[in-house]
């Protein structure tokens, strides 16, 4: 079955701490990968995406993610978080041959303490 | 950002009511989507439209009826809903339905079925 698993449901960090959010997927084929973020009171917006090429992709606001094909993983990282990074983060996959269907993980709530 | 708007933002309805959710995108996109976000569950794709034609119906009950009169507007008509249908309904749009097209989301309609 196609699925996305985000291991951490709720993460609490202090400012300047490093962040890594796990994402693993199960999909019978090649995929495109996405991280979306939802800040409090705002709509979902794209943080970064991976289609092909360099498996380390950089997104907005200093975020990056690494695609490790052998581990079916696409973990999100940031070296030093800020209070403004407090948000909910969603990993999603879409099959390269699949029209439109994004499959989302359950989301990880990140709380950054000032 | 007002690329994708949704109305109403909140809706409370009884099980015998008929109501409609509206989505409008101002991005010149050709594909539109409905998603359902229930508490503690991943976002679930409901419907995909491309150039006003439905290209995916993700096993959604017939009490949810989508309509896409043009590429800028998408409706979700609701009738005889159940309390378990209470959720956040998100609309999204993308340039096309292909796997590399980024989806842009609206703020959602919070639906409560009594």
mmCIF file of C-alpha atoms in Angstrom:
data_model
loop_
_atom_site.group_PDB
_atom_site.id
_atom_site.type_symbol
_atom_site.label_atom_id
_atom_site.label_comp_id
_atom_site.label_asym_id
_atom_site.label_seq_id
_atom_site.Cartn_x
_atom_site.Cartn_y
_atom_site.Cartn_z
ATOM 1 C CA UNK A 1 0.000 0.000 0.000
ATOM 2 C CA UNK A 2 1.157 3.529 -0.702
ATOM 3 C CA UNK A 3 1.895 5.418 2.475
ATOM 4 C CA UNK A 4 4.051 8.064 4.094
ATOM 5 C CA UNK A 5 5.247 7.784 7.652
ATOM 6 C CA UNK A 6 6.492 10.675 9.756
ATOM 7 C CA UNK A 7 8.082 9.286 12.882
ATOM 8 C CA UNK A 8 7.877 12.340 15.098
ATOM 9 C CA UNK A 9 4.411 13.659 15.806
ATOM 10 C CA UNK A 10 5.452 16.453 18.147
ATOM 11 C CA UNK A 11 8.906 17.961 18.466
ATOM 12 C CA UNK A 12 9.928 20.662 20.934
ATOM 13 C CA UNK A 13 13.239 22.463 20.460
ATOM 14 C CA UNK A 14 14.955 25.534 21.791
ATOM 15 C CA UNK A 15 16.050 28.256 19.397
ATOM 16 C CA UNK A 16 19.357 27.547 17.646
ATOM 17 C CA UNK A 17 18.953 23.803 18.060
ATOM 18 C CA UNK A 18 19.325 21.610 15.000
ATOM 19 C CA UNK A 19 16.277 19.969 13.484
ATOM 20 C CA UNK A 20 15.751 16.707 11.693
ATOM 21 C CA UNK A 21 12.265 15.421 10.899
ATOM 22 C CA UNK A 22 11.969 11.891 9.620
ATOM 23 C CA UNK A 23 9.929 10.832 6.597
ATOM 24 C CA UNK A 24 9.737 7.363 5.099
ATOM 25 C CA UNK A 25 7.515 6.270 2.284
ATOM 26 C CA UNK A 26 6.170 3.092 0.818
ATOM 27 C CA UNK A 27 5.436 3.214 -2.886
ATOM 28 C CA UNK A 28 5.718 0.703 -5.710
ATOM 29 C CA UNK A 29 7.543 2.907 -8.188
ATOM 30 C CA UNK A 30 9.594 6.058 -8.593
ATOM 31 C CA UNK A 31 8.361 9.096 -6.774
ATOM 32 C CA UNK A 32 8.580 12.842 -6.482
ATOM 33 C CA UNK A 33 8.915 14.075 -2.918
ATOM 34 C CA UNK A 34 7.697 17.171 -1.133
ATOM 35 C CA UNK A 35 7.745 18.884 2.228
ATOM 36 C CA UNK A 36 4.937 21.293 3.012
ATOM 37 C CA UNK A 37 4.679 23.586 6.020
ATOM 38 C CA UNK A 38 1.649 25.083 7.714
ATOM 39 C CA UNK A 39 2.364 28.038 10.003
ATOM 40 C CA UNK A 40 -0.238 28.825 12.676
ATOM 41 C CA UNK A 41 -3.316 30.332 11.078
ATOM 42 C CA UNK A 42 -1.933 30.014 7.565
ATOM 43 C CA UNK A 43 -2.466 27.641 4.678
ATOM 44 C CA UNK A 44 -0.210 24.821 3.555
ATOM 45 C CA UNK A 45 2.741 26.001 1.523
ATOM 46 C CA UNK A 46 5.579 24.249 -0.252
ATOM 47 C CA UNK A 47 8.882 24.143 1.600
ATOM 48 C CA UNK A 48 10.918 22.126 -0.880
ATOM 49 C CA UNK A 49 10.654 19.359 -3.438
ATOM 50 C CA UNK A 50 12.755 16.656 -5.055
ATOM 51 C CA UNK A 51 12.221 15.280 -8.536
ATOM 52 C CA UNK A 52 15.633 14.055 -9.677
ATOM 53 C CA UNK A 53 19.340 14.863 -9.632
ATOM 54 C CA UNK A 54 21.232 15.905 -6.511
ATOM 55 C CA UNK A 55 19.512 14.081 -3.638
ATOM 56 C CA UNK A 56 20.204 16.992 -1.292
ATOM 57 C CA UNK A 57 17.691 19.718 -2.002
ATOM 58 C CA UNK A 58 17.469 23.145 -0.484
ATOM 59 C CA UNK A 59 14.235 24.950 0.201
ATOM 60 C CA UNK A 60 13.066 28.215 1.638
ATOM 61 C CA UNK A 61 14.073 29.597 5.036
ATOM 62 C CA UNK A 62 17.235 27.517 5.351
ATOM 63 C CA UNK A 63 15.556 24.118 5.182
ATOM 64 C CA UNK A 64 17.018 21.214 3.269
ATOM 65 C CA UNK A 65 16.106 17.589 2.741
ATOM 66 C CA UNK A 66 17.999 14.526 1.629
ATOM 67 C CA UNK A 67 16.542 11.768 -0.490
ATOM 68 C CA UNK A 68 18.035 8.378 0.334
ATOM 69 C CA UNK A 69 16.574 5.965 -2.174
ATOM 70 C CA UNK A 70 17.852 2.818 -0.459
ATOM 71 C CA UNK A 71 16.100 3.825 2.748
ATOM 72 C CA UNK A 72 12.948 5.225 1.117
ATOM 73 C CA UNK A 73 13.536 8.320 3.189
ATOM 74 C CA UNK A 74 13.312 12.079 2.676
ATOM 75 C CA UNK A 75 14.269 13.666 5.979
ATOM 76 C CA UNK A 76 13.968 17.390 6.556
ATOM 77 C CA UNK A 77 16.773 19.282 8.257
ATOM 78 C CA UNK A 78 17.670 22.746 9.458
ATOM 79 C CA UNK A 79 20.947 23.515 11.244
ATOM 80 C CA UNK A 80 19.538 26.166 13.571
ATOM 81 C CA UNK A 81 15.822 26.668 14.156
ATOM 82 C CA UNK A 82 14.110 29.925 15.008
ATOM 83 C CA UNK A 83 10.951 30.632 16.966
ATOM 84 C CA UNK A 84 9.272 31.512 13.659
ATOM 85 C CA UNK A 85 9.757 27.911 12.485
ATOM 86 C CA UNK A 86 7.002 26.829 14.855
ATOM 87 C CA UNK A 87 4.564 25.106 12.508
ATOM 88 C CA UNK A 88 3.254 21.783 11.307
ATOM 89 C CA UNK A 89 5.355 19.993 8.711
ATOM 90 C CA UNK A 90 4.024 17.493 6.187
ATOM 91 C CA UNK A 91 5.955 15.104 4.014
ATOM 92 C CA UNK A 92 4.265 14.007 0.779
ATOM 93 C CA UNK A 93 5.008 11.787 -2.192
ATOM 94 C CA UNK A 94 3.596 11.567 -5.672
ATOM 95 C CA UNK A 95 4.238 8.740 -8.081
ATOM 96 C CA UNK A 96 6.007 9.885 -11.226
ATOM 97 C CA UNK A 97 3.376 8.140 -13.307
ATOM 98 C CA UNK A 98 0.461 9.064 -11.075
ATOM 99 C CA UNK A 99 -1.682 11.984 -12.089
ATOM 100 C CA UNK A 100 -2.002 14.506 -9.320
ATOM 101 C CA UNK A 101 -2.320 12.198 -6.347
ATOM 102 C CA UNK A 102 -0.251 13.499 -3.447
ATOM 103 C CA UNK A 103 0.028 11.109 -0.519
ATOM 104 C CA UNK A 104 0.672 12.873 2.764
ATOM 105 C CA UNK A 105 2.143 11.812 6.068
ATOM 106 C CA UNK A 106 0.347 12.607 9.317
ATOM 107 C CA UNK A 107 2.418 15.677 9.956
ATOM 108 C CA UNK A 108 4.878 16.734 12.653
ATOM 109 C CA UNK A 109 4.163 19.631 14.935
ATOM 110 C CA UNK A 110 7.320 21.603 15.689
ATOM 111 C CA UNK A 111 7.354 23.932 18.650
ATOM 112 C CA UNK A 112 10.392 26.170 19.032
ATOM 113 C CA UNK A 113 10.886 27.779 22.396
ATOM 114 C CA UNK A 114 12.390 31.292 22.373
ATOM 115 C CA UNK B 1 -1.131 35.006 -0.207
ATOM 116 C CA UNK B 2 -4.527 34.872 -1.929
ATOM 117 C CA UNK B 3 -3.726 32.547 -4.834
ATOM 118 C CA UNK B 4 -6.365 30.024 -3.752
ATOM 119 C CA UNK B 5 -9.390 31.179 -1.792
ATOM 120 C CA UNK B 6 -12.088 29.124 -0.125
ATOM 121 C CA UNK B 7 -15.497 30.063 1.190
ATOM 122 C CA UNK B 8 -16.915 29.726 3.689
ATOM 123 C CA UNK B 9 -14.046 29.343 6.150
ATOM 124 C CA UNK B 10 -16.323 27.701 8.711
ATOM 125 C CA UNK B 11 -19.560 25.789 8.198
ATOM 126 C CA UNK B 12 -21.876 24.050 10.617
ATOM 127 C CA UNK B 13 -24.625 21.914 9.118
ATOM 128 C CA UNK B 14 -27.142 19.308 10.123
ATOM 129 C CA UNK B 15 -27.232 15.870 8.598
ATOM 130 C CA UNK B 16 -30.237 16.714 6.434
ATOM 131 C CA UNK B 17 -28.873 19.993 5.085
ATOM 132 C CA UNK B 18 -27.476 20.669 1.653
ATOM 133 C CA UNK B 19 -24.547 23.036 1.415
ATOM 134 C CA UNK B 20 -21.707 23.827 -0.966
ATOM 135 C CA UNK B 21 -18.053 24.681 -0.508
ATOM 136 C CA UNK B 22 -16.452 27.014 -2.997
ATOM 137 C CA UNK B 23 -12.861 27.266 -4.150
ATOM 138 C CA UNK B 24 -11.391 29.837 -6.513
ATOM 139 C CA UNK B 25 -7.845 29.990 -7.818
ATOM 140 C CA UNK B 26 -6.249 33.122 -9.246
ATOM 141 C CA UNK B 27 -3.072 31.478 -10.512
ATOM 142 C CA UNK B 28 -4.084 30.538 -14.046
ATOM 143 C CA UNK B 29 -3.831 26.853 -13.216
ATOM 144 C CA UNK B 30 -5.547 24.029 -15.075
ATOM 145 C CA UNK B 31 -5.881 21.432 -12.327
ATOM 146 C CA UNK B 32 -7.824 21.623 -9.068
ATOM 147 C CA UNK B 33 -8.166 19.281 -6.125
ATOM 148 C CA UNK B 34 -10.255 18.601 -3.037
ATOM 149 C CA UNK B 35 -8.606 17.135 0.051
ATOM 150 C CA UNK B 36 -10.022 16.126 3.418
ATOM 151 C CA UNK B 37 -8.026 16.609 6.617
ATOM 152 C CA UNK B 38 -9.470 14.804 9.627
ATOM 153 C CA UNK B 39 -8.074 15.019 13.123
ATOM 154 C CA UNK B 40 -5.016 12.834 13.583
ATOM 155 C CA UNK B 41 -5.168 11.514 10.018
ATOM 156 C CA UNK B 42 -3.142 12.436 6.941
ATOM 157 C CA UNK B 43 -4.625 14.618 4.260
ATOM 158 C CA UNK B 44 -6.702 12.470 1.929
ATOM 159 C CA UNK B 45 -7.159 13.290 -1.716
ATOM 160 C CA UNK B 46 -10.843 13.282 -2.701
ATOM 161 C CA UNK B 47 -11.075 14.543 -6.271
ATOM 162 C CA UNK B 48 -8.833 15.800 -9.059
ATOM 163 C CA UNK B 49 -9.985 17.939 -11.966
ATOM 164 C CA UNK B 50 -7.925 18.766 -15.016
ATOM 165 C CA UNK B 51 -9.294 21.242 -17.551
ATOM 166 C CA UNK B 52 -12.711 20.910 -15.910
ATOM 167 C CA UNK B 53 -12.774 17.135 -16.302
ATOM 168 C CA UNK B 54 -12.658 14.844 -13.302
ATOM 169 C CA UNK B 55 -9.571 12.666 -13.583
ATOM 170 C CA UNK B 56 -9.643 11.069 -10.167
ATOM 171 C CA UNK B 57 -12.317 10.112 -7.676
ATOM 172 C CA UNK B 58 -10.624 8.571 -4.678
ATOM 173 C CA UNK B 59 -13.502 6.310 -3.592
ATOM 174 C CA UNK B 60 -15.431 9.196 -2.101
ATOM 175 C CA UNK B 61 -19.049 8.591 -0.978
ATOM 176 C CA UNK B 62 -21.719 10.011 -3.256
ATOM 177 C CA UNK B 63 -22.891 12.420 -0.562
ATOM 178 C CA UNK B 64 -19.912 14.503 -1.733
ATOM 179 C CA UNK B 65 -20.461 15.824 -5.236
ATOM 180 C CA UNK B 66 -17.803 17.956 -6.928
ATOM 181 C CA UNK B 67 -18.366 20.432 -9.703
ATOM 182 C CA UNK B 68 -15.803 22.287 -11.798
ATOM 183 C CA UNK B 69 -17.578 24.773 -14.097
ATOM 184 C CA UNK B 70 -14.322 26.322 -15.311
ATOM 185 C CA UNK B 71 -10.624 26.077 -14.557
ATOM 186 C CA UNK B 72 -10.792 28.800 -11.897
ATOM 187 C CA UNK B 73 -13.655 27.472 -9.799
ATOM 188 C CA UNK B 74 -14.283 24.255 -7.939
ATOM 189 C CA UNK B 75 -17.258 23.378 -5.785
ATOM 190 C CA UNK B 76 -17.986 20.584 -3.369
ATOM 191 C CA UNK B 77 -21.695 19.988 -2.914
ATOM 192 C CA UNK B 78 -22.639 18.325 0.348
ATOM 193 C CA UNK B 79 -25.842 16.502 1.194
ATOM 194 C CA UNK B 80 -26.950 14.075 3.885
ATOM 195 C CA UNK B 81 -23.571 14.159 5.575
ATOM 196 C CA UNK B 82 -22.619 12.192 8.665
ATOM 197 C CA UNK B 83 -20.912 13.506 11.821
ATOM 198 C CA UNK B 84 -17.739 11.632 10.815
ATOM 199 C CA UNK B 85 -17.550 13.910 7.772
ATOM 200 C CA UNK B 86 -16.598 16.772 10.073
ATOM 201 C CA UNK B 87 -13.122 17.836 8.977
ATOM 202 C CA UNK B 88 -11.071 20.535 7.294
ATOM 203 C CA UNK B 89 -11.653 20.517 3.544
ATOM 204 C CA UNK B 90 -8.777 21.878 1.535
ATOM 205 C CA UNK B 91 -8.757 22.971 -2.059
ATOM 206 C CA UNK B 92 -5.578 23.083 -4.117
ATOM 207 C CA UNK B 93 -4.588 23.953 -7.644
ATOM 208 C CA UNK B 94 -1.609 23.297 -9.894
ATOM 209 C CA UNK B 95 -0.493 24.164 -13.390
ATOM 210 C CA UNK B 96 -1.449 20.668 -14.493
ATOM 211 C CA UNK B 97 -2.079 17.272 -12.919
ATOM 212 C CA UNK B 98 1.357 15.870 -13.672
ATOM 213 C CA UNK B 99 3.625 14.536 -10.984
ATOM 214 C CA UNK B 100 5.999 17.498 -11.179
ATOM 215 C CA UNK B 101 3.374 20.196 -10.812
ATOM 216 C CA UNK B 102 3.431 21.867 -7.403
ATOM 217 C CA UNK B 103 0.068 22.117 -5.685
ATOM 218 C CA UNK B 104 -0.925 25.371 -4.033
ATOM 219 C CA UNK B 105 -3.406 25.140 -1.200
ATOM 220 C CA UNK B 106 -6.215 27.324 0.051
ATOM 221 C CA UNK B 107 -6.894 28.027 3.731
ATOM 222 C CA UNK B 108 -9.590 25.381 4.005
ATOM 223 C CA UNK B 109 -13.189 25.185 5.155
ATOM 224 C CA UNK B 110 -13.711 23.840 8.665
ATOM 225 C CA UNK B 111 -16.882 21.726 8.433
ATOM 226 C CA UNK B 112 -18.847 20.527 11.434
ATOM 227 C CA UNK B 113 -21.734 18.121 10.891
ATOM 228 C CA UNK B 114 -24.175 17.909 13.792
#
